[in-house]
Amino acid sequence: MIIPDQNIISYFKRHQALFGDQLILGERHREETTAGRIVEPSPPGALQAFNDDIKSCRKCALGASRRNFVFGAGNPDADLVFVGEAPGEREDQLGEPFVGRAGILLDKILAAIDLTRQDVYILNVLKCRPPNNRDPVPEEVKQCEPYLKQQLRIIKPKLIVALGRVAAKTLLRLNESLKNMRKNSYIYEGIELRVTYHPAALLRNSNFKAPAWEDFQAIRDRYRELTGTQPGSAHPAAGEAKAS
Ligand code: URA
C-alpha cells in the first residue's frame, strides 16, 4: 500500500482551493499564466538589496565628485514610475531624488492627480550629480542605464513617465522634440512609456504649464485604466496581483 506524503496532500488541497477540482499540470499552468499576463511581484527587499549592491559605484567620473548616490525613492511596488534626468545640488546633498524646487512642484502635480510620492517611484537616468547640473554625457548614460533597467525589472511598473527631453531621448534613443514625443505612447523594456515636461522647465517657462497639465491628466487616466484605480482612491484594490 502506498501511503501519500502529508506534504503532497496539503499541496493538492491548496491547489484545489485555488483552482477547484481541475488538475492543472506544469505546462498548462505556465500557458495560462502567460496568457493572463500575471506578473509575479519581486521579493520584498529586492530594491533595497540592489541599492546596497550599487551605491558605491565608480563606473564613471561622477562617482568621484558626488556627495551622495541617489538611487531613487517611493513605493518599491509602484505601478507608476517617474524618470528624471540626474540629481541636482539638493538631491546630491540629501541622497533623494526631486527634493529641490522642481521636486516641490512635482509633489504638487502628484497631489493634483490624486497621488503622493508613496504611491509612485521616482528615479533618475543618472544616479550621481553631473558638475554644475550639466546634461548627462553618453558615457555616463551608458554606464548608468543598466541600473535603471534593473530597477524597472524589480519594480515592474505598468507605466513609466519620462520627465523632460533628456530623460525621454536617453530612454528612447530618439532625437525628437519634446513637443512631438509627448503626443505619443512608447514601449520601454516592455513597459508603456509617456513623455512630458520636466518640472524644472515649468518653473522656467509658465507657457508649458497648460500642456503639462493636459499630459498629467492623461497620465492619471491611463494609470487608472491600467490599475483599475477609481477616482478618489489612489491605490488599486489591495492584494491584487500585478497583471497587465
Ligand atoms: N532634476 C532631475 O531630473 N532629477 C532630480 O532628482 C532633481 C532635479
PDB file of C-alpha atoms and ligand atoms in Angstrom:
ATOM      1  CA  MET A   1       0.000   0.000   0.000  1.00  0.00           C
ATOM      2  CA  ILE A   2       1.290   3.478  -0.865  1.00  0.00           C
ATOM      3  CA  ILE A   3       0.921   5.997   1.963  1.00  0.00           C
ATOM      4  CA  PRO A   4       0.707   9.520   0.493  1.00  0.00           C
ATOM      5  CA  ASP A   5       3.160  12.013   1.900  1.00  0.00           C
ATOM      6  CA  GLN A   6       1.443  14.720   4.037  1.00  0.00           C
ATOM      7  CA  ASN A   7       3.186  17.419   2.002  1.00  0.00           C
ATOM      8  CA  ILE A   8       1.657  16.085  -1.200  1.00  0.00           C
ATOM      9  CA  ILE A   9      -1.795  16.000   0.389  1.00  0.00           C
ATOM     10  CA  SER A  10      -1.545  19.570   1.585  1.00  0.00           C
ATOM     11  CA  TYR A  11      -0.136  20.627  -1.843  1.00  0.00           C
ATOM     12  CA  PHE A  12      -3.211  19.192  -3.602  1.00  0.00           C
ATOM     13  CA  LYS A  13      -5.537  20.746  -1.016  1.00  0.00           C
ATOM     14  CA  ARG A  14      -4.014  24.179  -1.708  1.00  0.00           C
ATOM     15  CA  HIS A  15      -4.238  23.510  -5.448  1.00  0.00           C
ATOM     16  CA  GLN A  16      -7.905  22.544  -5.082  1.00  0.00           C
ATOM     17  CA  ALA A  17      -8.632  25.663  -3.054  1.00  0.00           C
ATOM     18  CA  LEU A  18      -7.073  27.787  -5.806  1.00  0.00           C
ATOM     19  CA  PHE A  19      -8.169  26.015  -8.985  1.00  0.00           C
ATOM     20  CA  GLY A  20     -11.078  23.753  -7.958  1.00  0.00           C
ATOM     21  CA  ASP A  21     -11.183  20.105  -8.991  1.00  0.00           C
ATOM     22  CA  GLN A  22      -9.463  20.670 -12.331  1.00  0.00           C
ATOM     23  CA  LEU A  23      -5.885  19.391 -12.199  1.00  0.00           C
ATOM     24  CA  ILE A  24      -3.606  21.918 -13.862  1.00  0.00           C
ATOM     25  CA  LEU A  25      -0.189  20.495 -14.617  1.00  0.00           C
ATOM     26  CA  GLY A  26       3.017  22.458 -15.168  1.00  0.00           C
ATOM     27  CA  GLU A  27       2.888  23.300 -18.893  1.00  0.00           C
ATOM     28  CA  ARG A  28      -0.779  24.263 -18.911  1.00  0.00           C
ATOM     29  CA  HIS A  29      -0.416  26.386 -15.817  1.00  0.00           C
ATOM     30  CA  ARG A  30       2.511  28.231 -17.398  1.00  0.00           C
ATOM     31  CA  GLU A  31       0.478  28.827 -20.558  1.00  0.00           C
ATOM     32  CA  GLU A  32      -2.451  30.181 -18.611  1.00  0.00           C
ATOM     33  CA  THR A  33      -0.167  32.379 -16.605  1.00  0.00           C
ATOM     34  CA  THR A  34       1.376  33.831 -19.753  1.00  0.00           C
ATOM     35  CA  ALA A  35      -1.983  34.347 -21.458  1.00  0.00           C
ATOM     36  CA  GLY A  36      -3.326  36.034 -18.313  1.00  0.00           C
ATOM     37  CA  ARG A  37      -0.064  38.007 -18.119  1.00  0.00           C
ATOM     38  CA  ILE A  38       0.170  37.774 -14.374  1.00  0.00           C
ATOM     39  CA  VAL A  39       3.324  39.478 -13.224  1.00  0.00           C
ATOM     40  CA  GLU A  40       4.833  37.984 -10.100  1.00  0.00           C
ATOM     41  CA  PRO A  41       5.870  40.698  -7.631  1.00  0.00           C
ATOM     42  CA  SER A  42       9.595  40.873  -6.826  1.00  0.00           C
ATOM     43  CA  PRO A  43      10.665  39.543  -3.428  1.00  0.00           C
ATOM     44  CA  PRO A  44      10.377  42.113  -0.605  1.00  0.00           C
ATOM     45  CA  GLY A  45      13.633  43.971  -0.098  1.00  0.00           C
ATOM     46  CA  ALA A  46      14.891  43.322  -3.658  1.00  0.00           C
ATOM     47  CA  LEU A  47      15.118  47.026  -4.491  1.00  0.00           C
ATOM     48  CA  GLN A  48      16.946  47.859  -1.250  1.00  0.00           C
ATOM     49  CA  ALA A  49      19.339  44.961  -1.845  1.00  0.00           C
ATOM     50  CA  PHE A  50      20.051  46.307  -5.331  1.00  0.00           C
ATOM     51  CA  ASN A  51      20.702  49.766  -3.894  1.00  0.00           C
ATOM     52  CA  ASP A  52      23.187  48.238  -1.439  1.00  0.00           C
ATOM     53  CA  ASP A  53      24.919  46.461  -4.326  1.00  0.00           C
ATOM     54  CA  ILE A  54      25.460  49.536  -6.480  1.00  0.00           C
ATOM     55  CA  LYS A  55      25.640  52.522  -4.121  1.00  0.00           C
ATOM     56  CA  SER A  56      29.443  52.617  -4.127  1.00  0.00           C
ATOM     57  CA  CYS A  57      29.583  52.713  -7.944  1.00  0.00           C
ATOM     58  CA  ARG A  58      32.685  54.255  -9.518  1.00  0.00           C
ATOM     59  CA  LYS A  59      31.994  53.276 -13.121  1.00  0.00           C
ATOM     60  CA  CYS A  60      32.216  56.880 -14.350  1.00  0.00           C
ATOM     61  CA  ALA A  61      33.903  60.046 -13.155  1.00  0.00           C
ATOM     62  CA  LEU A  62      30.736  61.279 -11.377  1.00  0.00           C
ATOM     63  CA  GLY A  63      31.367  58.648  -8.705  1.00  0.00           C
ATOM     64  CA  ALA A  64      34.342  60.678  -7.503  1.00  0.00           C
ATOM     65  CA  SER A  65      32.594  64.073  -7.395  1.00  0.00           C
ATOM     66  CA  ARG A  66      29.221  63.115  -5.884  1.00  0.00           C
ATOM     67  CA  ARG A  67      28.315  63.594  -2.246  1.00  0.00           C
ATOM     68  CA  ASN A  68      25.542  61.010  -2.350  1.00  0.00           C
ATOM     69  CA  PHE A  69      24.462  58.276  -4.710  1.00  0.00           C
ATOM     70  CA  VAL A  70      20.778  58.999  -5.474  1.00  0.00           C
ATOM     71  CA  PHE A  71      19.198  55.606  -6.082  1.00  0.00           C
ATOM     72  CA  GLY A  72      15.516  56.649  -6.118  1.00  0.00           C
ATOM     73  CA  ALA A  73      12.609  56.842  -3.692  1.00  0.00           C
ATOM     74  CA  GLY A  74       8.987  55.888  -3.281  1.00  0.00           C
ATOM     75  CA  ASN A  75       6.919  52.726  -3.340  1.00  0.00           C
ATOM     76  CA  PRO A  76       9.083  49.757  -4.456  1.00  0.00           C
ATOM     77  CA  ASP A  77       5.920  48.072  -5.766  1.00  0.00           C
ATOM     78  CA  ALA A  78       4.624  51.133  -7.653  1.00  0.00           C
ATOM     79  CA  ASP A  79       2.675  50.828 -10.902  1.00  0.00           C
ATOM     80  CA  LEU A  80       3.807  54.289 -11.966  1.00  0.00           C
ATOM     81  CA  VAL A  81       7.457  55.354 -12.202  1.00  0.00           C
ATOM     82  CA  PHE A  82       8.740  58.858 -12.979  1.00  0.00           C
ATOM     83  CA  VAL A  83      12.170  59.100 -14.559  1.00  0.00           C
ATOM     84  CA  GLY A  84      14.083  62.369 -14.263  1.00  0.00           C
ATOM     85  CA  GLU A  85      17.463  63.278 -15.644  1.00  0.00           C
ATOM     86  CA  ALA A  86      20.028  63.382 -12.857  1.00  0.00           C
ATOM     87  CA  PRO A  87      20.326  64.609  -9.264  1.00  0.00           C
ATOM     88  CA  GLY A  88      20.852  68.344  -8.782  1.00  0.00           C
ATOM     89  CA  GLU A  89      22.628  70.049  -5.895  1.00  0.00           C
ATOM     90  CA  ARG A  90      19.940  69.453  -3.268  1.00  0.00           C
ATOM     91  CA  GLU A  91      19.451  65.835  -4.311  1.00  0.00           C
ATOM     92  CA  ASP A  92      23.220  65.288  -4.150  1.00  0.00           C
ATOM     93  CA  GLN A  93      23.211  66.768  -0.620  1.00  0.00           C
ATOM     94  CA  LEU A  94      20.296  64.675   0.644  1.00  0.00           C
ATOM     95  CA  GLY A  95      20.609  61.473  -1.405  1.00  0.00           C
ATOM     96  CA  GLU A  96      16.943  61.706  -2.511  1.00  0.00           C
ATOM     97  CA  PRO A  97      15.543  62.460  -5.978  1.00  0.00           C
ATOM     98  CA  PHE A  98      13.491  65.588  -6.672  1.00  0.00           C
ATOM     99  CA  VAL A  99      13.804  67.347  -3.334  1.00  0.00           C
ATOM    100  CA  GLY A 100      14.668  70.819  -4.664  1.00  0.00           C
ATOM    101  CA  ARG A 101      12.307  73.345  -6.272  1.00  0.00           C
ATOM    102  CA  ALA A 102      11.449  71.033  -9.159  1.00  0.00           C
ATOM    103  CA  GLY A 103      10.652  68.313  -6.626  1.00  0.00           C
ATOM    104  CA  ILE A 104       8.292  70.570  -4.683  1.00  0.00           C
ATOM    105  CA  LEU A 105       6.445  71.279  -7.931  1.00  0.00           C
ATOM    106  CA  LEU A 106       6.389  67.555  -8.759  1.00  0.00           C
ATOM    107  CA  ASP A 107       4.765  66.883  -5.352  1.00  0.00           C
ATOM    108  CA  LYS A 108       2.072  69.473  -6.157  1.00  0.00           C
ATOM    109  CA  ILE A 109       1.441  67.931  -9.569  1.00  0.00           C
ATOM    110  CA  LEU A 110       1.154  64.480  -7.989  1.00  0.00           C
ATOM    111  CA  ALA A 111      -1.357  65.831  -5.465  1.00  0.00           C
ATOM    112  CA  ALA A 112      -3.374  67.371  -8.321  1.00  0.00           C
ATOM    113  CA  ILE A 113      -3.729  63.912  -9.884  1.00  0.00           C
ATOM    114  CA  ASP A 114      -4.611  62.291  -6.536  1.00  0.00           C
ATOM    115  CA  LEU A 115      -1.216  60.709  -5.960  1.00  0.00           C
ATOM    116  CA  THR A 116       1.603  61.062  -3.462  1.00  0.00           C
ATOM    117  CA  ARG A 117       5.265  60.042  -3.503  1.00  0.00           C
ATOM    118  CA  GLN A 118       4.245  56.932  -1.560  1.00  0.00           C
ATOM    119  CA  ASP A 119       2.090  55.787  -4.489  1.00  0.00           C
ATOM    120  CA  VAL A 120       4.796  56.092  -7.151  1.00  0.00           C
ATOM    121  CA  TYR A 121       8.525  55.539  -7.552  1.00  0.00           C
ATOM    122  CA  ILE A 122      10.806  58.404  -8.598  1.00  0.00           C
ATOM    123  CA  LEU A 123      14.248  57.902 -10.038  1.00  0.00           C
ATOM    124  CA  ASN A 124      16.712  59.398 -12.482  1.00  0.00           C
ATOM    125  CA  VAL A 125      18.633  58.229 -15.537  1.00  0.00           C
ATOM    126  CA  LEU A 126      21.882  59.130 -13.727  1.00  0.00           C
ATOM    127  CA  LYS A 127      22.361  58.331 -10.055  1.00  0.00           C
ATOM    128  CA  CYS A 128      25.109  60.908  -9.479  1.00  0.00           C
ATOM    129  CA  ARG A 129      25.104  64.664  -9.972  1.00  0.00           C
ATOM    130  CA  PRO A 130      26.871  65.997 -13.068  1.00  0.00           C
ATOM    131  CA  PRO A 131      29.016  69.041 -12.185  1.00  0.00           C
ATOM    132  CA  ASN A 132      27.030  72.304 -12.392  1.00  0.00           C
ATOM    133  CA  ASN A 133      23.943  70.292 -13.410  1.00  0.00           C
ATOM    134  CA  ARG A 134      25.185  69.934 -16.987  1.00  0.00           C
ATOM    135  CA  ASP A 135      23.386  67.437 -19.258  1.00  0.00           C
ATOM    136  CA  PRO A 136      24.472  63.793 -18.894  1.00  0.00           C
ATOM    137  CA  VAL A 137      27.109  62.742 -21.425  1.00  0.00           C
ATOM    138  CA  PRO A 138      26.697  59.492 -23.419  1.00  0.00           C
ATOM    139  CA  GLU A 139      29.390  57.617 -21.474  1.00  0.00           C
ATOM    140  CA  GLU A 140      27.660  58.390 -18.148  1.00  0.00           C
ATOM    141  CA  VAL A 141      24.320  57.224 -19.535  1.00  0.00           C
ATOM    142  CA  LYS A 142      25.929  54.077 -20.920  1.00  0.00           C
ATOM    143  CA  GLN A 143      27.349  53.176 -17.505  1.00  0.00           C
ATOM    144  CA  CYS A 144      24.236  54.112 -15.521  1.00  0.00           C
ATOM    145  CA  GLU A 145      21.367  52.892 -17.695  1.00  0.00           C
ATOM    146  CA  PRO A 146      21.760  49.201 -16.711  1.00  0.00           C
ATOM    147  CA  TYR A 147      20.956  50.301 -13.141  1.00  0.00           C
ATOM    148  CA  LEU A 148      17.729  51.958 -14.327  1.00  0.00           C
ATOM    149  CA  LYS A 149      16.792  48.846 -16.310  1.00  0.00           C
ATOM    150  CA  GLN A 150      17.344  46.612 -13.316  1.00  0.00           C
ATOM    151  CA  GLN A 151      15.344  48.963 -11.061  1.00  0.00           C
ATOM    152  CA  LEU A 152      12.436  48.740 -13.509  1.00  0.00           C
ATOM    153  CA  ARG A 153      12.758  44.938 -13.668  1.00  0.00           C
ATOM    154  CA  ILE A 154      12.397  44.852  -9.886  1.00  0.00           C
ATOM    155  CA  ILE A 155       9.615  47.456  -9.570  1.00  0.00           C
ATOM    156  CA  LYS A 156       7.674  46.157 -12.611  1.00  0.00           C
ATOM    157  CA  PRO A 157       5.566  49.298 -13.121  1.00  0.00           C
ATOM    158  CA  LYS A 158       2.731  49.453 -15.620  1.00  0.00           C
ATOM    159  CA  LEU A 159       3.535  52.980 -16.738  1.00  0.00           C
ATOM    160  CA  ILE A 160       6.744  55.000 -16.970  1.00  0.00           C
ATOM    161  CA  VAL A 161       6.743  58.781 -17.344  1.00  0.00           C
ATOM    162  CA  ALA A 162       9.908  60.366 -18.710  1.00  0.00           C
ATOM    163  CA  LEU A 163      10.257  63.876 -17.313  1.00  0.00           C
ATOM    164  CA  GLY A 164      11.832  66.128 -19.907  1.00  0.00           C
ATOM    165  CA  ARG A 165      13.610  65.750 -23.197  1.00  0.00           C
ATOM    166  CA  VAL A 166      16.898  64.455 -21.791  1.00  0.00           C
ATOM    167  CA  ALA A 167      15.237  61.537 -19.962  1.00  0.00           C
ATOM    168  CA  ALA A 168      12.989  60.777 -22.951  1.00  0.00           C
ATOM    169  CA  LYS A 169      15.768  60.996 -25.500  1.00  0.00           C
ATOM    170  CA  THR A 170      18.054  58.868 -23.374  1.00  0.00           C
ATOM    171  CA  LEU A 171      15.481  56.146 -22.810  1.00  0.00           C
ATOM    172  CA  LEU A 172      14.005  56.103 -26.295  1.00  0.00           C
ATOM    173  CA  ARG A 173      17.175  56.858 -28.292  1.00  0.00           C
ATOM    174  CA  LEU A 174      15.125  59.358 -30.309  1.00  0.00           C
ATOM    175  CA  ASN A 175      16.196  62.741 -31.481  1.00  0.00           C
ATOM    176  CA  GLU A 176      12.680  64.167 -31.489  1.00  0.00           C
ATOM    177  CA  SER A 177      11.472  67.378 -29.892  1.00  0.00           C
ATOM    178  CA  LEU A 178       9.668  67.044 -26.571  1.00  0.00           C
ATOM    179  CA  LYS A 179       6.615  68.534 -28.256  1.00  0.00           C
ATOM    180  CA  ASN A 180       6.472  65.577 -30.663  1.00  0.00           C
ATOM    181  CA  MET A 181       7.329  62.939 -28.099  1.00  0.00           C
ATOM    182  CA  ARG A 182       4.580  63.971 -25.677  1.00  0.00           C
ATOM    183  CA  LYS A 183       1.956  63.194 -28.335  1.00  0.00           C
ATOM    184  CA  ASN A 184       2.912  59.512 -28.396  1.00  0.00           C
ATOM    185  CA  SER A 185       2.940  56.493 -26.181  1.00  0.00           C
ATOM    186  CA  TYR A 186       6.070  54.293 -26.339  1.00  0.00           C
ATOM    187  CA  ILE A 187       7.277  50.967 -25.004  1.00  0.00           C
ATOM    188  CA  TYR A 188      10.487  50.858 -22.960  1.00  0.00           C
ATOM    189  CA  GLU A 189      11.718  47.392 -21.934  1.00  0.00           C
ATOM    190  CA  GLY A 190       8.182  46.079 -22.394  1.00  0.00           C
ATOM    191  CA  ILE A 191       6.579  48.843 -20.310  1.00  0.00           C
ATOM    192  CA  GLU A 192       4.339  51.649 -21.581  1.00  0.00           C
ATOM    193  CA  LEU A 193       6.157  54.976 -21.501  1.00  0.00           C
ATOM    194  CA  ARG A 194       4.887  58.534 -21.854  1.00  0.00           C
ATOM    195  CA  VAL A 195       6.789  61.763 -22.063  1.00  0.00           C
ATOM    196  CA  THR A 196       6.051  65.131 -20.524  1.00  0.00           C
ATOM    197  CA  TYR A 197       7.792  68.312 -19.451  1.00  0.00           C
ATOM    198  CA  HIS A 198      10.396  68.287 -16.708  1.00  0.00           C
ATOM    199  CA  PRO A 199       9.073  70.228 -13.668  1.00  0.00           C
ATOM    200  CA  ALA A 200      12.162  72.469 -13.861  1.00  0.00           C
ATOM    201  CA  ALA A 201      11.049  73.512 -17.375  1.00  0.00           C
ATOM    202  CA  LEU A 202       7.660  74.505 -15.952  1.00  0.00           C
ATOM    203  CA  LEU A 203       9.405  76.686 -13.389  1.00  0.00           C
ATOM    204  CA  ARG A 204      11.391  78.373 -16.164  1.00  0.00           C
ATOM    205  CA  ASN A 205       8.536  78.859 -18.639  1.00  0.00           C
ATOM    206  CA  SER A 206       4.935  79.133 -17.485  1.00  0.00           C
ATOM    207  CA  ASN A 207       3.688  78.649 -21.086  1.00  0.00           C
ATOM    208  CA  PHE A 208       4.424  74.945 -20.596  1.00  0.00           C
ATOM    209  CA  LYS A 209       2.053  74.658 -17.647  1.00  0.00           C
ATOM    210  CA  ALA A 210      -1.185  74.228 -19.621  1.00  0.00           C
ATOM    211  CA  PRO A 211       0.144  71.497 -21.950  1.00  0.00           C
ATOM    212  CA  ALA A 212       1.864  69.798 -18.977  1.00  0.00           C
ATOM    213  CA  TRP A 213      -1.438  69.746 -17.102  1.00  0.00           C
ATOM    214  CA  GLU A 214      -3.064  68.056 -20.139  1.00  0.00           C
ATOM    215  CA  ASP A 215      -0.285  65.443 -20.087  1.00  0.00           C
ATOM    216  CA  PHE A 216      -0.654  64.775 -16.369  1.00  0.00           C
ATOM    217  CA  GLN A 217      -4.415  64.376 -16.665  1.00  0.00           C
ATOM    218  CA  ALA A 218      -3.838  61.841 -19.458  1.00  0.00           C
ATOM    219  CA  ILE A 219      -1.211  60.099 -17.281  1.00  0.00           C
ATOM    220  CA  ARG A 220      -3.693  59.970 -14.391  1.00  0.00           C
ATOM    221  CA  ASP A 221      -6.402  58.495 -16.637  1.00  0.00           C
ATOM    222  CA  ARG A 222      -4.082  55.904 -18.141  1.00  0.00           C
ATOM    223  CA  TYR A 223      -2.765  54.939 -14.689  1.00  0.00           C
ATOM    224  CA  ARG A 224      -6.342  54.450 -13.502  1.00  0.00           C
ATOM    225  CA  GLU A 225      -7.140  52.358 -16.573  1.00  0.00           C
ATOM    226  CA  LEU A 226      -4.058  50.173 -16.157  1.00  0.00           C
ATOM    227  CA  THR A 227      -4.515  49.624 -12.432  1.00  0.00           C
ATOM    228  CA  GLY A 228      -8.290  49.675 -12.092  1.00  0.00           C
ATOM    229  CA  THR A 229      -7.992  52.557  -9.633  1.00  0.00           C
ATOM    230  CA  GLN A 230     -11.199  54.502  -9.044  1.00  0.00           C
ATOM    231  CA  PRO A 231     -11.182  58.306  -8.837  1.00  0.00           C
ATOM    232  CA  GLY A 232     -10.698  59.347  -5.220  1.00  0.00           C
ATOM    233  CA  SER A 233      -8.746  56.208  -4.271  1.00  0.00           C
ATOM    234  CA  ALA A 234      -5.115  56.327  -5.326  1.00  0.00           C
ATOM    235  CA  HIS A 235      -4.449  52.656  -4.674  1.00  0.00           C
ATOM    236  CA  PRO A 236      -5.606  49.666  -6.703  1.00  0.00           C
ATOM    237  CA  ALA A 237      -7.608  47.126  -4.699  1.00  0.00           C
ATOM    238  CA  ALA A 238      -5.291  45.705  -2.030  1.00  0.00           C
ATOM    239  CA  GLY A 239      -3.897  42.207  -2.564  1.00  0.00           C
ATOM    240  CA  GLU A 240      -4.437  42.184  -6.349  1.00  0.00           C
ATOM    241  CA  ALA A 241      -1.637  40.536  -8.305  1.00  0.00           C
ATOM    242  CA  LYS A 242       0.131  42.860 -10.743  1.00  0.00           C
ATOM    243  CA  ALA A 243      -1.392  41.995 -14.111  1.00  0.00           C
ATOM    244  CA  SER A 244      -1.072  43.887 -17.365  1.00  0.00           C
TER     245      SER A 244
HETATM  246  N1  URA B   1      16.019  67.106 -11.723  1.00  0.00           N
HETATM  247  C1  URA B   1      16.056  65.802 -12.059  1.00  0.00           C
HETATM  248  O1  URA B   1      15.990  65.446 -13.232  1.00  0.00           O
HETATM  249  N2  URA B   1      16.179  64.922 -11.090  1.00  0.00           N
HETATM  250  C2  URA B   1      16.223  65.249  -9.804  1.00  0.00           C
HETATM  251  O2  URA B   1      16.297  64.342  -8.953  1.00  0.00           O
HETATM  252  C3  URA B   1      16.153  66.608  -9.474  1.00  0.00           C
HETATM  253  C4  URA B   1      16.064  67.527 -10.447  1.00  0.00           C
END
